[in-house]
C-alpha positions as a LaTeX table, in Angstrom:
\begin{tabular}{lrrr}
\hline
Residue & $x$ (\AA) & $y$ (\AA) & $z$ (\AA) \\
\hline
Unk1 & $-20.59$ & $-167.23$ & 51.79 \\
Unk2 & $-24.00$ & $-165.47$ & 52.00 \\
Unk3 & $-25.41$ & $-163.38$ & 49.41 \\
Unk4 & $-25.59$ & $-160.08$ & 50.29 \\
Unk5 & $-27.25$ & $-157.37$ & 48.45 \\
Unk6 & $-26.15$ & $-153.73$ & 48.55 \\
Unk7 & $-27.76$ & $-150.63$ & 47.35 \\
Unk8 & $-25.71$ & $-146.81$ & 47.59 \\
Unk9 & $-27.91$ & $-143.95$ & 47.80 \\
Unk10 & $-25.89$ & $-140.66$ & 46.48 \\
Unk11 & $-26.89$ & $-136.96$ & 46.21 \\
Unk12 & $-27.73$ & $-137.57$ & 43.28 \\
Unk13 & $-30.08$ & $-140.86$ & 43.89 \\
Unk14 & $-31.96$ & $-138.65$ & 46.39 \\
Unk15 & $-32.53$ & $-135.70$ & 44.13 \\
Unk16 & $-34.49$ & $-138.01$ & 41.54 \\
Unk17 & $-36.85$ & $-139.72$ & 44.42 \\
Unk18 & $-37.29$ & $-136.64$ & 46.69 \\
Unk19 & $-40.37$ & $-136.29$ & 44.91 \\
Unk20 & $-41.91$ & $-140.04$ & 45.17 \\
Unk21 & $-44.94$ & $-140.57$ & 47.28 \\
Unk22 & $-44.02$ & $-141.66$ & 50.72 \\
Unk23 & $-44.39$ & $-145.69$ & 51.02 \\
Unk24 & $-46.46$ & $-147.44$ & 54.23 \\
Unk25 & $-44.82$ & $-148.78$ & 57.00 \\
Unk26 & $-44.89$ & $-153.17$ & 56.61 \\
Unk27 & $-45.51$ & $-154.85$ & 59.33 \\
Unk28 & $-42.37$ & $-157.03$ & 59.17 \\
Unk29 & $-43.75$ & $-160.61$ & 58.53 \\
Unk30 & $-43.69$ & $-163.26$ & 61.53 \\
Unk31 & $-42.00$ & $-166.72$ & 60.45 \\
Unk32 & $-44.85$ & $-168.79$ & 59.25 \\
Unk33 & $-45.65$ & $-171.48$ & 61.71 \\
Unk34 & $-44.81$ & $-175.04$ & 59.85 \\
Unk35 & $-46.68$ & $-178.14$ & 60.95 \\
Unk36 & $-45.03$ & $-180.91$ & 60.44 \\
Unk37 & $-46.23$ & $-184.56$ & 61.55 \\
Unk38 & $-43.54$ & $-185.63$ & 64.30 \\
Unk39 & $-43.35$ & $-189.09$ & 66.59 \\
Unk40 & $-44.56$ & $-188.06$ & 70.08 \\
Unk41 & $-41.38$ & $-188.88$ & 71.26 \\
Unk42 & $-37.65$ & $-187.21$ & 70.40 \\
Unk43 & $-34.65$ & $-188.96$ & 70.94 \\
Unk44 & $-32.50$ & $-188.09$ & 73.90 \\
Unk45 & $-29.65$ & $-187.77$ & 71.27 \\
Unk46 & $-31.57$ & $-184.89$ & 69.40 \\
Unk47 & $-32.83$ & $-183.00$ & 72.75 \\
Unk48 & $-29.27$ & $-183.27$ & 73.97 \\
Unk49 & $-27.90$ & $-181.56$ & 70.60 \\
Unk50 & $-30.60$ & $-178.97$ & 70.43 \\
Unk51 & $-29.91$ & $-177.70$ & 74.33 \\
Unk52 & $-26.35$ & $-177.98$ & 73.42 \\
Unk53 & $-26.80$ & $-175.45$ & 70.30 \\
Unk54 & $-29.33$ & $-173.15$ & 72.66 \\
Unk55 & $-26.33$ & $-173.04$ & 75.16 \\
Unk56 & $-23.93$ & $-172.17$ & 72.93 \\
Unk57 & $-25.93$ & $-169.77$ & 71.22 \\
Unk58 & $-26.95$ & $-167.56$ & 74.63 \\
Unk59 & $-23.13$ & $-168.20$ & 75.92 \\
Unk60 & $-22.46$ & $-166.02$ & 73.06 \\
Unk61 & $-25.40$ & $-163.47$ & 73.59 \\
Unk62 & $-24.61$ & $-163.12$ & 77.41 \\
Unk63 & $-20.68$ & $-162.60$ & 76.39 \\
Unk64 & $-21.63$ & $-160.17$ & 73.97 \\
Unk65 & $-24.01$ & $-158.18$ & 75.84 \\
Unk66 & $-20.77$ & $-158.10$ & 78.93 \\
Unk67 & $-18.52$ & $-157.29$ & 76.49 \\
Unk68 & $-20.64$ & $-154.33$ & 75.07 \\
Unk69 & $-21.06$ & $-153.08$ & 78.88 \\
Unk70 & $-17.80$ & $-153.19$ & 79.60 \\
Unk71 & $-16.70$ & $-151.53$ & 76.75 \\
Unk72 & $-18.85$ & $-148.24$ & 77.25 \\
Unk73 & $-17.99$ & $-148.58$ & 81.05 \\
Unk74 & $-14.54$ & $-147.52$ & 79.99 \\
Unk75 & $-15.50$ & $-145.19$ & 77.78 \\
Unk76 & $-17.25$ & $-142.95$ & 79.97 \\
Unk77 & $-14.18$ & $-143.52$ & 82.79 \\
Unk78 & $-12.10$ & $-142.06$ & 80.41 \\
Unk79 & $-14.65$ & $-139.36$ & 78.86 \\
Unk80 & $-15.46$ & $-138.19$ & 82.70 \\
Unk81 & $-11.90$ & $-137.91$ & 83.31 \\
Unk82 & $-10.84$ & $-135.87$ & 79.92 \\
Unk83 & $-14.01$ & $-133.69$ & 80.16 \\
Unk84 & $-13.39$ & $-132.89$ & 83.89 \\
Unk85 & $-16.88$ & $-133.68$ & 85.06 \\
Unk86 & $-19.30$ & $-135.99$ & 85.56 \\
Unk87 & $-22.26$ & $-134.36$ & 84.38 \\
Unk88 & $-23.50$ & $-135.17$ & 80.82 \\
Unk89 & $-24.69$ & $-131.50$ & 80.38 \\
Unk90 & $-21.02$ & $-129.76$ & 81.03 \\
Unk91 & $-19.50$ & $-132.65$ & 79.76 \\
Unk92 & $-20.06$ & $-133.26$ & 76.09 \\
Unk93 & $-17.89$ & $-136.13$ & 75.64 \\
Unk94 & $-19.43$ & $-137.59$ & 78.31 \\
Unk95 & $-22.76$ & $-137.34$ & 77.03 \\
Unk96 & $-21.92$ & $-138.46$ & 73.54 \\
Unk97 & $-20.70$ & $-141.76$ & 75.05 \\
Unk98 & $-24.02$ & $-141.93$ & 77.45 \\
Unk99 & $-26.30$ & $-141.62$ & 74.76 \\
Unk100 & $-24.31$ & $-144.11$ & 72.38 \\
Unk101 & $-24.17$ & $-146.41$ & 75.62 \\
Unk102 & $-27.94$ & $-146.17$ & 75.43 \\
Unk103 & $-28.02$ & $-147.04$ & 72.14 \\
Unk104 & $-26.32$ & $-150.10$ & 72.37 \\
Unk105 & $-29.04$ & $-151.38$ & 75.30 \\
Unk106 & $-26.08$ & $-150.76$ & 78.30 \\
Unk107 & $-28.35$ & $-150.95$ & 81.55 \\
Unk108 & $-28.54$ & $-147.29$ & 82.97 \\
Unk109 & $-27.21$ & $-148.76$ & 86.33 \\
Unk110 & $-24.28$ & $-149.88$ & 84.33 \\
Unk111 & $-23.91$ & $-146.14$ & 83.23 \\
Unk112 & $-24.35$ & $-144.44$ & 86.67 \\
Unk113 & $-21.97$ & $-146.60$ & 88.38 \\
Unk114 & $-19.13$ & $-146.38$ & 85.49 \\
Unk115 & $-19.51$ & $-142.70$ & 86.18 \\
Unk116 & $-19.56$ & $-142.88$ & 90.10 \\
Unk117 & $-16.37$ & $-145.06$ & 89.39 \\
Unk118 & $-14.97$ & $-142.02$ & 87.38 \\
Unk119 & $-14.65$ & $-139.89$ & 90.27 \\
Unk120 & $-13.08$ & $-142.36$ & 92.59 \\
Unk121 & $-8.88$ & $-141.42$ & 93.11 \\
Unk122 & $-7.66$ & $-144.91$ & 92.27 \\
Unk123 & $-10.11$ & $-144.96$ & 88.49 \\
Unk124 & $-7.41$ & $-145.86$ & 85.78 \\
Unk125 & $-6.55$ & $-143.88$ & 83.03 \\
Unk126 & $-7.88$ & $-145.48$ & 79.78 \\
Unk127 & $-6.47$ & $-145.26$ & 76.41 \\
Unk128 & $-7.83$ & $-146.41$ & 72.91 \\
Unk129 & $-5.20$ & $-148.08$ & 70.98 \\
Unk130 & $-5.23$ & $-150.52$ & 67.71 \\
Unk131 & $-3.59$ & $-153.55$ & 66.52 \\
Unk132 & $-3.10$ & $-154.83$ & 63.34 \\
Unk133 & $-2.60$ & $-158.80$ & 62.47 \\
Unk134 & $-2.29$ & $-161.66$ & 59.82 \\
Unk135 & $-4.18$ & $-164.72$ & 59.88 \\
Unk136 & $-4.04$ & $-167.93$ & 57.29 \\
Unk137 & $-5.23$ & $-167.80$ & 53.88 \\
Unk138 & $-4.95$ & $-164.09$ & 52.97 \\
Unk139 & $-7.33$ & $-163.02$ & 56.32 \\
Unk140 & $-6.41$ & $-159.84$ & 58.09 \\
Unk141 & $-7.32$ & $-158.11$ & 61.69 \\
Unk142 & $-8.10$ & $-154.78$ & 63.48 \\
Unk143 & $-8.03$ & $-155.40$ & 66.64 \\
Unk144 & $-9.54$ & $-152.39$ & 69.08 \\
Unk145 & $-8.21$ & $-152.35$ & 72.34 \\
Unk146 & $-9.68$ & $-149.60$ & 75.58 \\
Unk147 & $-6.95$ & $-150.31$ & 77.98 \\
Unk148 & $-5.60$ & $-148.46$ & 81.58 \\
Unk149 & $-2.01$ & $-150.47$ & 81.07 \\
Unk150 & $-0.54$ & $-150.56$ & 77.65 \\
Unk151 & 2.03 & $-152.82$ & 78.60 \\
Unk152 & 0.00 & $-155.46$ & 79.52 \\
Unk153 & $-2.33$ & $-155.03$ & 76.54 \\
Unk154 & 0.58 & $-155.38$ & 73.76 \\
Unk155 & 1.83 & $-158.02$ & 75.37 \\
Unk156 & $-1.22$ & $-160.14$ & 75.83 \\
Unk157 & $-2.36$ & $-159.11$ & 72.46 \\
Unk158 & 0.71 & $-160.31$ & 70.62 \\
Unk159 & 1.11 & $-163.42$ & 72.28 \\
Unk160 & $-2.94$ & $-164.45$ & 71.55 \\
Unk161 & $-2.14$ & $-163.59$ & 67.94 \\
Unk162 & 1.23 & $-165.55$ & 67.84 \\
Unk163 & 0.10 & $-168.46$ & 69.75 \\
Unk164 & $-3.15$ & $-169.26$ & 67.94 \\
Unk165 & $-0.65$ & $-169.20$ & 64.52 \\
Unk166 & $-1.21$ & $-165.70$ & 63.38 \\
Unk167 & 1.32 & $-162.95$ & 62.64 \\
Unk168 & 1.56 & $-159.21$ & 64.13 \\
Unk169 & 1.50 & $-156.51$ & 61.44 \\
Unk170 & 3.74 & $-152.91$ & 60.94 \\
Unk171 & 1.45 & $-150.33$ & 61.99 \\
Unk172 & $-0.32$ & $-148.87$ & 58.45 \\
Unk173 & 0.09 & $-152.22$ & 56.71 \\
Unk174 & $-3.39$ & $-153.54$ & 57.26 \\
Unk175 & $-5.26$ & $-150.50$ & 57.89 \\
Unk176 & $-5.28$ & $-149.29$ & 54.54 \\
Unk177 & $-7.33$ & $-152.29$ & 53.31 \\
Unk178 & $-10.01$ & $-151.15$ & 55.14 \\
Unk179 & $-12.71$ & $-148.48$ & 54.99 \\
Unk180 & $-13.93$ & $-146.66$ & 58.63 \\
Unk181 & $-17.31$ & $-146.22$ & 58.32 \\
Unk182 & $-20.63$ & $-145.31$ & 60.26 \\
Unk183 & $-22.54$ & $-148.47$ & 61.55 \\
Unk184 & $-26.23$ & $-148.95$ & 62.69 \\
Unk185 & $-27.01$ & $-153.02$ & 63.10 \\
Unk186 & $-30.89$ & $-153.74$ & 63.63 \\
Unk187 & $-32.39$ & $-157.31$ & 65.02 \\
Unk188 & $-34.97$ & $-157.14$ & 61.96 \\
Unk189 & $-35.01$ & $-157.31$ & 58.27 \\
Unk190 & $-35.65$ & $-153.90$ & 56.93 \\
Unk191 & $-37.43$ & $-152.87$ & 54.03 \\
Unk192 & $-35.15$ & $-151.19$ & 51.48 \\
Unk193 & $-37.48$ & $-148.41$ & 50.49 \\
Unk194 & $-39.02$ & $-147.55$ & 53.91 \\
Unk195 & $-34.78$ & $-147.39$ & 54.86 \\
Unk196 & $-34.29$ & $-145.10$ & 51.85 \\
Unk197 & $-37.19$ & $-142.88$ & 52.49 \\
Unk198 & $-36.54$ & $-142.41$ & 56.67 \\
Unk199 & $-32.74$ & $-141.96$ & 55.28 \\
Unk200 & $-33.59$ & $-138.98$ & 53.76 \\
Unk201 & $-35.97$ & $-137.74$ & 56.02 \\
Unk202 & $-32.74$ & $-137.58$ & 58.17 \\
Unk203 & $-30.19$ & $-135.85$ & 55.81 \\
Unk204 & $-28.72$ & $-139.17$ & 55.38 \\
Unk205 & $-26.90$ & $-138.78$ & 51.70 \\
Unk206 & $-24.96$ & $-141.92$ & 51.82 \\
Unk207 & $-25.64$ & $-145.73$ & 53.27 \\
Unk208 & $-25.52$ & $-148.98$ & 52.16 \\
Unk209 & $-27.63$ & $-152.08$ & 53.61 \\
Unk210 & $-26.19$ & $-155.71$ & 54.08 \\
Unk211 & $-27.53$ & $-158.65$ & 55.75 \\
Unk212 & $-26.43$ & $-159.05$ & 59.01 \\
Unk213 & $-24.08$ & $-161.95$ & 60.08 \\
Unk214 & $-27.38$ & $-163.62$ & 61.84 \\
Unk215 & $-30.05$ & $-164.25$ & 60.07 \\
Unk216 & $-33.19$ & $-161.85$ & 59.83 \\
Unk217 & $-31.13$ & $-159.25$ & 60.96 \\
Unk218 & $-29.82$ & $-155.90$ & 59.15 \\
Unk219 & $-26.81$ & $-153.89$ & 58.75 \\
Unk220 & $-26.84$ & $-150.33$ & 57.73 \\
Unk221 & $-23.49$ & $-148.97$ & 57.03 \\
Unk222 & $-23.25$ & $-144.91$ & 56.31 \\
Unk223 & $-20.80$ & $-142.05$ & 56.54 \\
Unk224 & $-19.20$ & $-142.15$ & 60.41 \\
Unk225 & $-20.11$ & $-138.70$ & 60.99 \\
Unk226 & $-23.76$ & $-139.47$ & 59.82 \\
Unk227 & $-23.98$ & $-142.49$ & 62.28 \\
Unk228 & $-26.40$ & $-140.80$ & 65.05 \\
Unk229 & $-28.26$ & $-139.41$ & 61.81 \\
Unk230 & $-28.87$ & $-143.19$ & 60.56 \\
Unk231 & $-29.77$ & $-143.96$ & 64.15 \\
Unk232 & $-32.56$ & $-141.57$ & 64.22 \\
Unk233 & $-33.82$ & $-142.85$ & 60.96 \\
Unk234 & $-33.94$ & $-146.51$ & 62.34 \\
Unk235 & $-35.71$ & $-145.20$ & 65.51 \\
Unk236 & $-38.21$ & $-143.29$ & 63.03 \\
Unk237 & $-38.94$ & $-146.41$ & 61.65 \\
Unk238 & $-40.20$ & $-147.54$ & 65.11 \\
Unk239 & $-36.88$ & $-150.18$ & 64.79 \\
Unk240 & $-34.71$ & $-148.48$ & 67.99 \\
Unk241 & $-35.31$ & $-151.71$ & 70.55 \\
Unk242 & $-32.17$ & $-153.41$ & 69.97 \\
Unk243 & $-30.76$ & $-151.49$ & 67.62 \\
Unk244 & $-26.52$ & $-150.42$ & 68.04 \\
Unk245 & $-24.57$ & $-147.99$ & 66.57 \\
Unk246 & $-20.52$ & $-147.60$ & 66.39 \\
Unk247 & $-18.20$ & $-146.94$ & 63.82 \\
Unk248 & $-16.33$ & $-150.17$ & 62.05 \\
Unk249 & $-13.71$ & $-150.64$ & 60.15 \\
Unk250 & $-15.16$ & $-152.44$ & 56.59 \\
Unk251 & $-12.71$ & $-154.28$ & 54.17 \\
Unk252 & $-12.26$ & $-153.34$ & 50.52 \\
Unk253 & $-10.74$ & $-156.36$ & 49.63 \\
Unk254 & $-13.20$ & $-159.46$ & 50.84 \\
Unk255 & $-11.29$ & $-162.51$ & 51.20 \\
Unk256 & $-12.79$ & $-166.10$ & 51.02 \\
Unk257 & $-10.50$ & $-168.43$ & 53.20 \\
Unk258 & $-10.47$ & $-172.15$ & 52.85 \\
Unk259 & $-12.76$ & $-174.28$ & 55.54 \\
Unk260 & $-9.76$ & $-175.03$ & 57.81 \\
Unk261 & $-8.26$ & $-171.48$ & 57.57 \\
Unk262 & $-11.50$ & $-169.86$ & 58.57 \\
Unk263 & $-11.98$ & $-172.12$ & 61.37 \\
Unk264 & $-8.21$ & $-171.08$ & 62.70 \\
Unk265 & $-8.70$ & $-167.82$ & 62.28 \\
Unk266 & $-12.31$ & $-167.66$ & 64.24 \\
Unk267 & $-10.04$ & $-168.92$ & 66.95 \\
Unk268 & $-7.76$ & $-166.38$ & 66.62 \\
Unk269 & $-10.38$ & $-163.60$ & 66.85 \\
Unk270 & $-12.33$ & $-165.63$ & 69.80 \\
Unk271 & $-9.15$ & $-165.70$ & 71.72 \\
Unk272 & $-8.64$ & $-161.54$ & 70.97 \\
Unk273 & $-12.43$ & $-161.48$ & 72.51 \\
Unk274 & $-11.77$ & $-163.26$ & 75.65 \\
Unk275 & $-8.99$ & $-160.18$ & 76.46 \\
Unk276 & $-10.40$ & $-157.73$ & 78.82 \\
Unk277 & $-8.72$ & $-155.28$ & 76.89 \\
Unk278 & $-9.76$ & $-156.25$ & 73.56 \\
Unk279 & $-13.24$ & $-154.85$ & 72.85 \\
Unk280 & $-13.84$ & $-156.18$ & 69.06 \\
Unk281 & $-11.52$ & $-157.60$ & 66.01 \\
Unk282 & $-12.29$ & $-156.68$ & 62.75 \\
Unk283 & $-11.62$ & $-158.95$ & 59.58 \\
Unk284 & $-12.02$ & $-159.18$ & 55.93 \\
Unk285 & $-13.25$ & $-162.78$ & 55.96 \\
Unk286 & $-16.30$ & $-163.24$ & 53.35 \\
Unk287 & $-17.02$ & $-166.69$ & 54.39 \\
\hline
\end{tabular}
């Protein structure tokens, strides 16, 4: 599993450095260009493997990416509908969910016909709903659903989790492993006292920065109802172009799973992720 450092900024923390000098801006450093010396011609073994793992690699962007648009289509069906209107002004709900939608890179077409959509008579009635699971080797799942039928959803949601080998939960059981906190993911590594300074700039009094799952990419993880606080710090930092926000839930209890059971239980959350209705799984997975 990857290293990851951490660093927890208190009250307290911020009271002793309120009164350090303010530290430049880095330019984030650009991967150094190796030379290497290389036959003029590659293998069509190698080319083949290397298109394969660019494939694979932007499958998983692109599905991300519709995943994220659907997700925040939904949500502003459903916050149109409970704030009885479709304008972002009247409607605060509404506009919380447009500017988080924004956030998270969601075309503005995307957002204008979700809303148009909102108004239409046959527009189904969305509900947020959670799941909790079991996979092998100690691993555990939230699953989030944003669904108009709950029937459907259960039932397609229990039988991905059963027939992939894991095990539906009590509601409660899982949950309390887990921490729900503020998250703020940014396609760059970020400097830990430039973070700290723009943090408090904000009124940020608590965060805590991770690696991110790909590499040369950061996590910032803070309290959920300082989220849009972090976010303006990371768009002070001129870091807002691909930056997201949401709130996740974070595991107290990191588990490291054998080879195989990781591997089974990645299939178990990629099968969740293929569900219309499912719009992420959580785990506690360290590997």
């Amino acid at each position: 599993s990857s290293h990851r450092t951490t660093m927890k900024y208190t009250c307290v923390a911020i009271a002793l450095l309120s009164g350090a000098s303010a530290f430049t801006v880095p330019s984030t450093p650009a991967s150094s260009a190796v030379k290497q010396q290389c036959p003029s011609r590659l293998s069509p073994l190698f080319m083949g493997r290397a298109a394969a793992v660019r494939a694979a690699t932007k499958g998983k962007t692109d599905a991300k990416k519709a995943k994220t648009n659907g997700y925040y289509g939904k949500k502003i069906i459903m916050a149109v509908k409970q704030g009885g209107s479709p304008d972002p002004v009247a409607n605060r709900q509404l506009g919380e969910v447009i500017k988080a939608a924004k956030a998270n890179s969601v075309p503005t077409d995307n957002i204008n016909r979700a809303i148009k959509r909102a108004t239409e008579k046959d527009a189904g009635d969305f509900t947020e709903s959670t799941f909790e699971a079991y996979g092998l080797g100690g691993a555990s799942f939230i699953i989030n659903v944003l669904s108009d039928n709950a029937n459907r959803c259960t039932a397609d949601v229990r039988s991905t989790v059963n027939k992939n080998g894991g095990k539906m939960a009590e509601s409660g059981s899982v949950m309390f492993m887990y921490d729900l906190k503020g998250k703020v993911e940014v396609p760059t590594v970020i400097d830990e006292e430039e973070l700290m300074m723009a943090a408090i700039d904000a009124d940020v009094d608590d965060m805590e920065l991770t690696e991110g799952e790909e590499e040369g990419t950061s996590i910032v993880y803070t309290d959920p109802k300082e989220t849009g606080a972090m976010f303006e710090a990371i768009k002070a930092m001129g870091l807002e172009e691909g930056s997201k926000m949401s709130l996740s839930h974070v595991t107290k209890a990191p588990v490291e799973c054998t080879e195989e059971d990781f591997e089974k239980n990645m299939a178990i959350i990629d099968a969740l992720e293929e569900l219309d209705d499912v719009d992420s799984v959580e785990h506690n997975m360290s590997n």
